[in-house]
Amino acid sequence: MQQLRIPGPTPCPPEVLKAIGRQMINHRGKEFAEIIRDITPKLKEMFQTKNDIFLLTGSGTGGMEAAVVNTLSPGDKVLATSCGFFGDRFAEIGEVYGAEVKRLNFEWGKPVDPDAVRQALKADSGIKAVLVTHNETSTGVTNDLKSISAIANEFDKLVLVDAISGLGSIDLPVDAWQCDVVVTASQKGWMVPPGLAMVSVSEKAWQAHAKAKMPRYYWDFTSAKNYLEKGQTPTTPAVSVFFGLAVALDMMLAEGLQNIFARHAKLAGLARNGAKSMGLTLVPEERYASNTITAIRASDKLNVAKLLQLLENEHGVVLAGGQGSLSGKIFRIGHLGWIGEKDIKQVLDAITKVIPQASS
Ligand SMILES: *Cc1c(COP(=O)(O)O)cnc(C)c1O
């Protein structure tokens, strides 16, 4: 069997695969209503929130777009923090919809500096919202969202969070950290196929929503809320992914949030130590390194394309390369969702074996 160790889609447990293979049901019927009413409170537990949660059919980026268009108006000033590929994407979405985006960029591999966020908010009182990436998948960095959000709240800003590759795997107590819109996606740590973005919406986000004038149709939160009251979604949902998510959430809640976070921390530790013991260096400083994805710098002699090809062809191990400016320079091991120690060991063994062949 292939070891799919990219940061999403991630492998699904057999119970989930069985569930998603079910026959279709009427998405306007009683059974679907029961499923969405079962899933939604369970997601609230996972998000550690009392806020509204919507299941939007689309990929994670759709959820990011929903966060922006539902809370902002063209011309609104937004502070877009970015330390990688996905932080840049969030900023671009704001720009496309006409926000006045002030970019606060950090070197790829470094985290967003909360003090710099404070300075930026101090310098411009007109800023309405702060965009933050919880876990920057492109560089394997987890940002100090707790501090960043606390600062943004001190200045009474909206906090819009891309937690796509972190939530459900790394602790993110949405209410305790006062995050207004938080986005994740089914194919990351949730052990289900791609197809659903999940977003939480705070009271403050609803207040912003009431005045927000960015154009929206498919992603409209008011529409999502009205339909959810009927146990439905505004348009045809990814029904099969709902089937899978119902099963996956039960598995996750049975394991327990703290146990899930601890497992990811442990696996990440194994991945980082494994890479270091091969003489490789991590992309971020270890204290900022993500528990869901390990980004590893290739030495000058190591050909990343060849490494990935050999891993896949000879060992059935599928890893990710670098994105954007890091393409060809790094490779990444995804360790989120349905994964255990044995899997990490297999991946590390395979890397150890192919490195000599992939080096010049
Ligand atoms: C995967 C990912 C995205 C993009 O999600 P899609 O589902 O591909 O749209 C955005 N941000 C982060 C941090 C991600 O890991």
CSV table of C-alpha atoms and ligand atoms in Angstrom, one decimal, residues 7 59-62 64 86 89 133 135-137 162-165 185 187-188, ligand 1:
chain,number,residue,atom,x,y,z
A,7,PRO,CA,-0.1,17.5,3.7
A,59,SER,CA,-11.8,23.1,-0.8
A,60,GLY,CA,-10.0,25.0,2.0
A,61,THR,CA,-9.3,28.0,-0.3
A,62,GLY,CA,-13.1,28.4,-0.6
A,64,MET,CA,-10.6,31.3,3.1
A,86,PHE,CA,-0.6,30.2,2.0
A,89,ARG,CA,-2.8,33.3,-0.9
A,133,THR,CA,-2.1,31.4,8.9
A,135,ASN,CA,0.0,26.5,10.4
A,136,GLU,CA,2.0,27.5,7.3
A,137,THR,CA,2.1,24.2,5.4
A,162,ASP,CA,-6.5,29.9,7.9
A,163,ALA,CA,-6.2,26.9,10.2
A,164,ILE,CA,-6.6,24.5,7.3
A,165,SER,CA,-3.7,22.2,8.1
A,185,ALA,CA,-10.6,21.5,5.3
A,187,GLN,CA,-8.6,16.4,3.5
A,188,LYS,CA,-6.1,17.6,6.1
B,1,LIG,C1,-4.0,22.9,2.0
B,1,LIG,C2,-3.9,24.3,2.5
B,1,LIG,C3,-4.7,25.4,1.9
B,1,LIG,C4,-5.4,25.1,0.6
B,1,LIG,O1,-6.4,24.3,0.8
B,1,LIG,P1,-7.2,23.7,-0.5
B,1,LIG,O2,-8.1,22.7,0.1
B,1,LIG,O3,-6.2,23.1,-1.4
B,1,LIG,O4,-7.9,24.8,-1.1
B,1,LIG,C5,-4.6,26.6,2.4
B,1,LIG,N1,-3.9,26.9,3.5
B,1,LIG,C6,-3.2,26.0,4.1
B,1,LIG,C7,-2.4,26.3,5.3
B,1,LIG,C8,-3.2,24.7,3.7
B,1,LIG,O5,-2.4,23.7,4.3
